[in-house]
Amino acid sequence: MTGREKPVGIRLNERQLSDLELLRVGGYVPLDGFMTRSDYRSVVTEMHLASGKPWAMPITLAVDSELASAISEGDLVALLDGASGRTVGQLQIHEKFSYDKGHEARQVYRTTDHKHPGVAALYAQGDTLLGGPVTHEDPVALQDFTAFRRTPAELKGEFAQREWRTVVGFQTRNPVHRAHEYIQKAALEIVDGLLLHPLVGETKDDDVPADVRMRCYRVLLDNYFPRDRTMLAVLPAAMRYAGPREAIFHAQVRRNYGCTHFIVGRDHAGVGDYYGPYDAQHIFSEFDAGELGITPLFFEHAFWCNTCGGMATTKTCPHDASVRVFLSGTKVRELLRTNASLPAEFTRPEVACELMAAYQKS
Amino acid sequence: MTGREKPVGIRLNERQLSDLELLRVGGYVPLDGFMTRSDYRSVVTEMHLASGKPWAMPITLAVDSELASAISEGDLVALLDGASGRTVGQLQIHEKFSYDKGHEARQVYRTTDHKHPGVAALYAQGDTLLGGPVTHEDPVALQDFTAFRRTPAELKGEFAQREWRTVVGFQTRNPVHRAHEYIQKAALEIVDGLLLHPLVGETKDDDVPADVRMRCYRVLLDNYFPRDRTMLAVLPAAMRYAGPREAIFHAQVRRNYGCTHFIVGRDHAGVGDYYGPYDAQHIFSEFDAGELGITPLFFEHAFWCNTCGGMATTKTCPHDASVRVFLSGTKVRELLRTNASLPAEFTRPEVACELMAAYQKS
């Protein structure tokens, strides 16, 4: 990219840095930068880029009016790490445009409620979007979890080396309890390998912190999964909590990381009661077969059933709720706070131990 | 079919009656009769019909030399129930031809060992094959398990009524132990419905009789499967014990019955040590993607694992054999004979109870 660099720079927040990092590594293919007007509008309304390719989440760079007025279309602008001020990339400004936050909220989040964390972030951001291709320093952001960072190219290489022709990706921003393990293993039974791919970008304050989760994932994999069938790597994305739209987004990003299958469970990427429990599965039917380049695997609510004597879902267990062991997130946090043990039917003891240690410290 | 019917008739044995019944109901589409020379040779050597369509098992009508000499190409010959002498159909003789049993045995069964039950049946049958289209009475054979007989058209109708767009078929000639239940449920997690489709035609003498198995299937489904996700119907086919070839055959027949997916476990349709444990999975790679019209789902050896605290396979459990609960068929029969209980980790108590009752009676 050539062009005159303006002295002005854009300080990126954590979420924007995540997007730049994903653009850098190829996690957002076919995107090569922040969306211009036609892509943005088409994605918000149609879940497709202007080119017709599917894409469900706006990837935008919003700035406030003051900064916007100092930038013109055609400028080459530095992108700065908001915390350190370090230059992490450049944006070639192709377009500077206003947008309708209410419209985006309704279309993408299905609500304009400011209590929704994704909507709140949308309303809090600047009123002008800057669109155009980016270049980037390497690396973009602080590299935490370095041992588990893998670019799409690196992961694809490792899958090939392991001779995994089919790989199922599992997105999570939570500790992996037995319900998730069950779903992961049910999926693994029909593919060659499992990529446990936790999101470690920005999440809600009351989500379990990524470092605690990473310890949980490691003890779980070490004790309950065959090494030659599982990989753990981190996804440097921020959560949007956009439910159905984000399920499509998560699937396509995992396709870029080399997955052939993607698990979509109950209330994927949801928050509160904004989405029906299976809306994030139904939305896949709005795309043509093969269009997304990855096969979604849908799972219902999973639990331990005392009568089955094993894990199951509402699809495979005929027994009633009274014999099923399942705890809400609220109940889990309450047990952890009061130092009560989590039942082994719900959480592996090794994982419970890590969670309890983290809760006792905090 | 018109043409002069010869006074001579062909008495069909149990296996041949099964084939005629499957031709009648549409279980063998695209076949419309017993194979003529070009189809037979192409199937034996290439696993494809002369038309190029995939088909893995010869479907032939063998007669001895004496009967063969009384029949000419062009004849319309009655097909009789071998036991009752009742006319069950007619065969329009298009071709009368000799064949190489050793070649068929090597190609189809991968052995010429007479101890192999499929090979033994092949060597015991007549030296001349009669090929041509059939007509049939309705019904062909004695209708046992009438409550569970469903033609392909009937099953497809029921699947449609239940709005099952994807259905996984499970072939079995054995009682369903927890290992099979686990595989069935793992598959069911990713499709809409499960067809438990036991084969009730001729099997080896030491296989568990079909009536005992049917009682086992019913108590299992009644107690451990959701009714709205499972159907039980019988397949009136005979076992060939051809391992890999028969797995392809079983899959294609289930496609005809409306299944979209088909489970292929360890040593599918095998007997003794004639086939490698996963040969029946590997053979699917010899067909083009989509060619068979049904998606195979492959599963490894399944068992209860004490350390996992649940069912698993060698693909999803990292623990060693000492913590796994698995019994050989020989061990199961020994326990049943001595009236010892089967472990609940291996067989559901309701199923064990049916098996024990049958063994005590015999």
CSV table of N, CA and C in Angstrom, one decimal, chain A residues 70-176:
chain,number,residue,atom,x,y,z
A,70,ALA,N,-11.1,14.8,10.7
A,70,ALA,CA,-9.6,15.0,10.3
A,70,ALA,C,-9.2,14.0,9.3
A,71,ILE,N,-10.0,13.1,8.8
A,71,ILE,CA,-9.6,12.1,7.9
A,71,ILE,C,-10.4,12.2,6.6
A,72,SER,N,-9.8,12.0,5.5
A,72,SER,CA,-10.5,12.1,4.2
A,72,SER,C,-10.3,10.8,3.4
A,73,GLU,N,-11.3,10.5,2.6
A,73,GLU,CA,-11.2,9.4,1.7
A,73,GLU,C,-9.9,9.5,0.9
A,74,GLY,N,-9.1,8.4,0.8
A,74,GLY,CA,-7.8,8.5,0.1
A,74,GLY,C,-6.6,8.5,1.0
A,75,ASP,N,-6.9,8.9,2.3
A,75,ASP,CA,-5.8,9.0,3.3
A,75,ASP,C,-5.3,7.6,3.6
A,76,LEU,N,-4.1,7.5,4.0
A,76,LEU,CA,-3.5,6.3,4.6
A,76,LEU,C,-3.3,6.6,6.1
A,77,VAL,N,-4.0,5.9,7.0
A,77,VAL,CA,-4.0,6.3,8.4
A,77,VAL,C,-3.4,5.2,9.2
A,78,ALA,N,-2.6,5.6,10.2
A,78,ALA,CA,-2.0,4.6,11.1
A,78,ALA,C,-3.0,4.1,12.0
A,79,LEU,N,-2.9,2.8,12.3
A,79,LEU,CA,-3.8,2.1,13.3
A,79,LEU,C,-2.9,1.9,14.5
A,80,LEU,N,-3.3,2.4,15.7
A,80,LEU,CA,-2.5,2.3,16.9
A,80,LEU,C,-3.1,1.4,17.9
A,81,ASP,N,-2.3,0.7,18.7
A,81,ASP,CA,-2.8,0.0,19.9
A,81,ASP,C,-3.3,1.0,20.9
A,82,GLY,N,-4.5,1.0,21.2
A,82,GLY,CA,-5.1,2.0,22.0
A,82,GLY,C,-4.5,2.1,23.4
A,83,ALA,N,-4.0,1.1,23.9
A,83,ALA,CA,-3.4,1.1,25.3
A,83,ALA,C,-1.9,1.6,25.2
A,84,SER,N,-1.1,1.1,24.3
A,84,SER,CA,0.3,1.4,24.2
A,84,SER,C,0.6,2.6,23.3
A,85,GLY,N,-0.2,2.9,22.3
A,85,GLY,CA,0.1,3.9,21.3
A,85,GLY,C,0.9,3.4,20.2
A,86,ARG,N,1.4,2.1,20.3
A,86,ARG,CA,2.2,1.5,19.3
A,86,ARG,C,1.5,1.4,17.9
A,87,THR,N,2.2,1.6,16.8
A,87,THR,CA,1.5,1.4,15.5
A,87,THR,C,1.4,0.0,15.2
A,88,VAL,N,0.2,-0.5,14.9
A,88,VAL,CA,0.0,-1.9,14.6
A,88,VAL,C,-0.4,-2.1,13.2
A,89,GLY,N,-0.7,-1.0,12.4
A,89,GLY,CA,-1.1,-1.3,11.1
A,89,GLY,C,-1.5,0.1,10.4
A,90,GLN,N,-2.0,-0.1,9.2
A,90,GLN,CA,-2.5,1.1,8.5
A,90,GLN,C,-3.8,0.8,7.8
A,91,LEU,N,-4.6,1.9,7.7
A,91,LEU,CA,-5.8,1.7,6.9
A,91,LEU,C,-5.9,2.7,5.8
A,92,GLN,N,-6.1,2.1,4.6
A,92,GLN,CA,-6.2,2.9,3.4
A,92,GLN,C,-7.7,3.3,3.3
A,93,ILE,N,-8.0,4.6,3.5
A,93,ILE,CA,-9.4,5.0,3.7
A,93,ILE,C,-10.0,5.1,2.3
A,94,HIS,N,-10.8,4.1,2.0
A,94,HIS,CA,-11.6,4.1,0.7
A,94,HIS,C,-12.9,4.8,0.9
A,95,GLU,N,-13.5,4.7,2.0
A,95,GLU,CA,-14.8,5.3,2.2
A,95,GLU,C,-14.9,5.8,3.7
A,96,LYS,N,-15.6,6.9,3.9
A,96,LYS,CA,-15.9,7.4,5.2
A,96,LYS,C,-17.4,7.6,5.1
A,97,PHE,N,-18.2,6.9,6.0
A,97,PHE,CA,-19.6,7.0,5.8
A,97,PHE,C,-20.4,6.9,7.1
A,98,SER,N,-21.6,7.5,7.1
A,98,SER,CA,-22.4,7.3,8.3
A,98,SER,C,-23.3,6.1,8.2
A,99,TYR,N,-23.9,5.7,9.3
A,99,TYR,CA,-24.7,4.4,9.3
A,99,TYR,C,-25.7,4.5,10.4
A,100,ASP,N,-26.7,3.6,10.3
A,100,ASP,CA,-27.9,3.6,11.1
A,100,ASP,C,-27.7,2.6,12.2
A,101,LYS,N,-27.4,3.0,13.4
A,101,LYS,CA,-27.1,2.0,14.5
A,101,LYS,C,-28.4,1.2,14.8
A,102,GLY,N,-29.5,1.9,14.8
A,102,GLY,CA,-30.8,1.2,15.1
A,102,GLY,C,-31.0,0.1,14.1
A,103,HIS,N,-30.8,0.4,12.9
A,103,HIS,CA,-31.0,-0.6,11.8
A,103,HIS,C,-30.0,-1.8,12.0
A,104,GLU,N,-28.8,-1.5,12.3
A,104,GLU,CA,-27.8,-2.6,12.5
A,104,GLU,C,-28.2,-3.4,13.7
A,105,ALA,N,-28.6,-2.7,14.8
A,105,ALA,CA,-29.0,-3.5,16.0
A,105,ALA,C,-30.2,-4.4,15.7
A,106,ARG,N,-31.2,-3.9,15.0
A,106,ARG,CA,-32.3,-4.7,14.8
A,106,ARG,C,-32.0,-5.9,13.9
A,107,GLN,N,-31.2,-5.6,12.8
A,107,GLN,CA,-30.9,-6.7,11.8
A,107,GLN,C,-29.9,-7.7,12.4
A,108,VAL,N,-28.8,-7.2,13.1
A,108,VAL,CA,-27.8,-8.1,13.5
A,108,VAL,C,-28.0,-8.7,14.9
A,109,TYR,N,-28.5,-7.9,15.8
A,109,TYR,CA,-28.7,-8.4,17.2
A,109,TYR,C,-30.2,-8.7,17.5
A,110,ARG,N,-31.1,-8.4,16.6
A,110,ARG,CA,-32.5,-8.7,16.7
A,110,ARG,C,-33.1,-7.9,17.9
A,111,THR,N,-32.5,-6.9,18.4
A,111,THR,CA,-33.0,-6.1,19.5
A,111,THR,C,-32.2,-4.8,19.5
A,112,THR,N,-32.9,-3.7,20.0
A,112,THR,CA,-32.2,-2.4,20.2
A,112,THR,C,-32.1,-2.2,21.7
A,113,ASP,N,-32.2,-3.2,22.5
A,113,ASP,CA,-32.1,-3.0,24.0
A,113,ASP,C,-30.7,-2.8,24.3
A,114,HIS,N,-30.4,-1.7,25.0
A,114,HIS,CA,-29.1,-1.3,25.4
A,114,HIS,C,-28.5,-2.2,26.4
A,115,LYS,N,-29.3,-3.0,27.0
A,115,LYS,CA,-28.8,-4.0,28.0
A,115,LYS,C,-28.1,-5.2,27.3
A,116,HIS,N,-28.3,-5.3,26.0
A,116,HIS,CA,-27.6,-6.4,25.3
A,116,HIS,C,-26.2,-5.9,25.1
A,117,PRO,N,-25.2,-6.7,25.4
A,117,PRO,CA,-23.8,-6.2,25.4
A,117,PRO,C,-23.3,-5.9,24.0
A,118,GLY,N,-23.8,-6.6,23.0
A,118,GLY,CA,-23.4,-6.3,21.6
A,118,GLY,C,-24.0,-5.0,21.2
A,119,VAL,N,-25.3,-4.8,21.5
A,119,VAL,CA,-26.0,-3.5,21.2
A,119,VAL,C,-25.3,-2.4,21.9
A,120,ALA,N,-25.0,-2.6,23.2
A,120,ALA,CA,-24.4,-1.5,24.0
A,120,ALA,C,-23.1,-1.1,23.4
A,121,ALA,N,-22.3,-2.0,22.9
A,121,ALA,CA,-21.0,-1.7,22.3
A,121,ALA,C,-21.2,-0.9,21.0
A,122,LEU,N,-22.3,-1.3,20.3
A,122,LEU,CA,-22.6,-0.6,19.0
A,122,LEU,C,-23.0,0.8,19.3
A,123,TYR,N,-23.9,1.0,20.3
A,123,TYR,CA,-24.3,2.4,20.5
A,123,TYR,C,-23.2,3.2,21.1
A,124,ALA,N,-22.3,2.6,21.8
A,124,ALA,CA,-21.2,3.3,22.4
A,124,ALA,C,-20.1,3.8,21.4
A,125,GLN,N,-20.1,3.1,20.3
A,125,GLN,CA,-19.0,3.5,19.3
A,125,GLN,C,-19.3,4.7,18.5
A,126,GLY,N,-18.3,5.2,17.7
A,126,GLY,CA,-18.4,6.4,17.0
A,126,GLY,C,-19.5,6.3,15.9
A,127,ASP,N,-19.8,7.5,15.4
A,127,ASP,CA,-20.9,7.6,14.4
A,127,ASP,C,-20.5,7.5,13.0
A,128,THR,N,-19.2,7.4,12.7
A,128,THR,CA,-18.7,7.3,11.4
A,128,THR,C,-17.9,6.0,11.2
A,129,LEU,N,-18.1,5.4,10.1
A,129,LEU,CA,-17.4,4.2,9.7
A,129,LEU,C,-16.3,4.5,8.7
A,130,LEU,N,-15.1,3.9,8.9
A,130,LEU,CA,-14.0,4.0,7.9
A,130,LEU,C,-13.8,2.7,7.2
A,131,GLY,N,-13.9,2.7,5.9
A,131,GLY,CA,-13.8,1.4,5.2
A,131,GLY,C,-12.6,1.4,4.3
A,132,GLY,N,-11.9,0.2,4.2
A,132,GLY,CA,-10.8,0.1,3.3
A,132,GLY,C,-9.9,-1.0,3.7
A,133,PRO,N,-9.0,-1.4,2.8
A,133,PRO,CA,-8.0,-2.4,3.2
A,133,PRO,C,-7.0,-2.0,4.2
A,134,VAL,N,-6.5,-3.0,5.0
A,134,VAL,CA,-5.6,-2.7,6.0
A,134,VAL,C,-4.2,-3.4,5.7
A,135,THR,N,-3.2,-2.8,6.2
A,135,THR,CA,-1.9,-3.6,6.4
A,135,THR,C,-1.7,-3.6,7.9
A,136,HIS,N,-0.7,-4.4,8.3
A,136,HIS,CA,-0.5,-4.6,9.7
A,136,HIS,C,0.9,-5.0,10.1
A,137,GLU,N,1.2,-4.6,11.3
A,137,GLU,CA,2.5,-5.1,11.8
A,137,GLU,C,2.3,-6.5,12.2
A,138,ASP,N,3.4,-7.2,12.5
A,138,ASP,CA,3.3,-8.6,12.9
A,138,ASP,C,4.1,-8.7,14.2
A,139,PRO,N,3.5,-8.9,15.4
A,139,PRO,CA,2.1,-9.2,15.6
A,139,PRO,C,1.4,-7.8,15.8
A,140,VAL,N,0.0,-8.0,15.7
A,140,VAL,CA,-0.8,-6.8,16.0
A,140,VAL,C,-0.9,-6.5,17.4
A,141,ALA,N,-1.2,-7.5,18.2
A,141,ALA,CA,-1.6,-7.3,19.6
A,141,ALA,C,-0.7,-8.0,20.6
A,142,LEU,N,-0.8,-7.7,21.8
A,142,LEU,CA,-0.1,-8.4,22.8
A,142,LEU,C,-0.4,-9.9,22.7
A,143,GLN,N,0.6,-10.7,22.8
A,143,GLN,CA,0.5,-12.1,22.5
A,143,GLN,C,0.3,-13.0,23.7
A,144,ASP,N,-0.8,-12.9,24.3
A,144,ASP,CA,-1.0,-13.8,25.5
A,144,ASP,C,-1.4,-15.2,24.9
A,145,PHE,N,-1.3,-16.2,25.7
A,145,PHE,CA,-1.6,-17.6,25.3
A,145,PHE,C,-0.8,-18.0,24.0
A,146,THR,N,0.5,-17.5,24.0
A,146,THR,CA,1.3,-17.7,22.8
A,146,THR,C,1.4,-19.2,22.4
A,147,ALA,N,1.5,-20.1,23.4
A,147,ALA,CA,1.6,-21.5,23.1
A,147,ALA,C,0.4,-22.0,22.4
A,148,PHE,N,-0.7,-21.3,22.4
A,148,PHE,CA,-1.9,-21.8,21.8
A,148,PHE,C,-2.4,-20.9,20.6
A,149,ARG,N,-1.5,-20.0,20.2
A,149,ARG,CA,-1.9,-19.2,19.0
A,149,ARG,C,-1.5,-19.9,17.8
A,150,ARG,N,-2.4,-20.1,16.9
A,150,ARG,CA,-2.1,-20.7,15.6
A,150,ARG,C,-2.9,-20.0,14.5
A,151,THR,N,-2.2,-19.6,13.5
A,151,THR,CA,-2.9,-18.9,12.4
A,151,THR,C,-3.6,-20.0,11.6
A,152,PRO,N,-4.6,-19.6,10.8
A,152,PRO,CA,-5.3,-20.6,9.9
A,152,PRO,C,-4.3,-21.4,9.1
A,153,ALA,N,-3.2,-20.8,8.6
A,153,ALA,CA,-2.3,-21.6,7.8
A,153,ALA,C,-1.6,-22.6,8.7
A,154,GLU,N,-1.2,-22.2,9.9
A,154,GLU,CA,-0.5,-23.1,10.8
A,154,GLU,C,-1.4,-24.3,11.2
A,155,LEU,N,-2.7,-24.0,11.5
A,155,LEU,CA,-3.6,-25.1,11.9
A,155,LEU,C,-3.8,-26.0,10.7
A,156,LYS,N,-4.1,-25.4,9.5
A,156,LYS,CA,-4.3,-26.3,8.3
A,156,LYS,C,-3.1,-27.2,8.2
A,157,GLY,N,-1.9,-26.7,8.4
A,157,GLY,CA,-0.7,-27.5,8.2
A,157,GLY,C,-0.6,-28.6,9.3
A,158,GLU,N,-1.0,-28.3,10.5
A,158,GLU,CA,-1.0,-29.4,11.5
A,158,GLU,C,-2.1,-30.4,11.2
A,159,PHE,N,-3.3,-30.0,10.8
A,159,PHE,CA,-4.3,-30.9,10.4
A,159,PHE,C,-3.8,-31.9,9.3
A,160,ALA,N,-3.1,-31.3,8.3
A,160,ALA,CA,-2.6,-32.1,7.2
A,160,ALA,C,-1.6,-33.1,7.7
A,161,GLN,N,-0.7,-32.6,8.6
A,161,GLN,CA,0.3,-33.5,9.2
A,161,GLN,C,-0.3,-34.7,9.9
A,162,ARG,N,-1.4,-34.4,10.7
A,162,ARG,CA,-2.0,-35.4,11.4
A,162,ARG,C,-3.0,-36.3,10.5
A,163,GLU,N,-3.0,-35.9,9.3
A,163,GLU,CA,-3.9,-36.6,8.3
A,163,GLU,C,-5.3,-36.6,8.7
A,164,TRP,N,-5.7,-35.5,9.3
A,164,TRP,CA,-7.2,-35.2,9.6
A,164,TRP,C,-7.8,-34.7,8.3
A,165,ARG,N,-8.6,-35.4,7.7
A,165,ARG,CA,-9.3,-34.9,6.5
A,165,ARG,C,-10.6,-34.1,6.9
A,166,THR,N,-11.1,-34.5,8.1
A,166,THR,CA,-12.3,-33.8,8.6
A,166,THR,C,-12.0,-33.4,10.0
A,167,VAL,N,-12.3,-32.2,10.3
A,167,VAL,CA,-12.1,-31.6,11.6
A,167,VAL,C,-13.3,-30.8,12.1
A,168,VAL,N,-13.7,-31.1,13.3
A,168,VAL,CA,-14.9,-30.3,13.8
A,168,VAL,C,-14.3,-29.3,14.8
A,169,GLY,N,-14.8,-28.0,14.6
A,169,GLY,CA,-14.4,-26.9,15.5
A,169,GLY,C,-15.4,-26.7,16.6
A,170,PHE,N,-15.0,-26.4,17.8
A,170,PHE,CA,-15.8,-26.1,18.9
A,170,PHE,C,-15.5,-24.7,19.4
A,171,GLN,N,-16.5,-23.8,19.3
A,171,GLN,CA,-16.3,-22.4,19.8
A,171,GLN,C,-16.8,-22.4,21.3
A,172,THR,N,-16.0,-21.8,22.1
A,172,THR,CA,-16.5,-21.6,23.5
A,172,THR,C,-15.9,-20.3,24.1
A,173,ARG,N,-16.7,-19.7,25.0
A,173,ARG,CA,-16.2,-18.6,25.8
A,173,ARG,C,-16.5,-19.0,27.3
A,174,ASN,N,-16.7,-20.3,27.5
A,174,ASN,CA,-17.0,-20.8,28.8
A,174,ASN,C,-16.1,-22.0,29.2
A,175,PRO,N,-16.1,-22.4,30.5
A,175,PRO,CA,-15.4,-23.6,30.8
A,175,PRO,C,-16.1,-24.8,30.1
A,176,VAL,N,-15.4,-25.8,29.8
A,176,VAL,CA,-16.1,-27.0,29.2
A,176,VAL,C,-16.5,-28.0,30.3
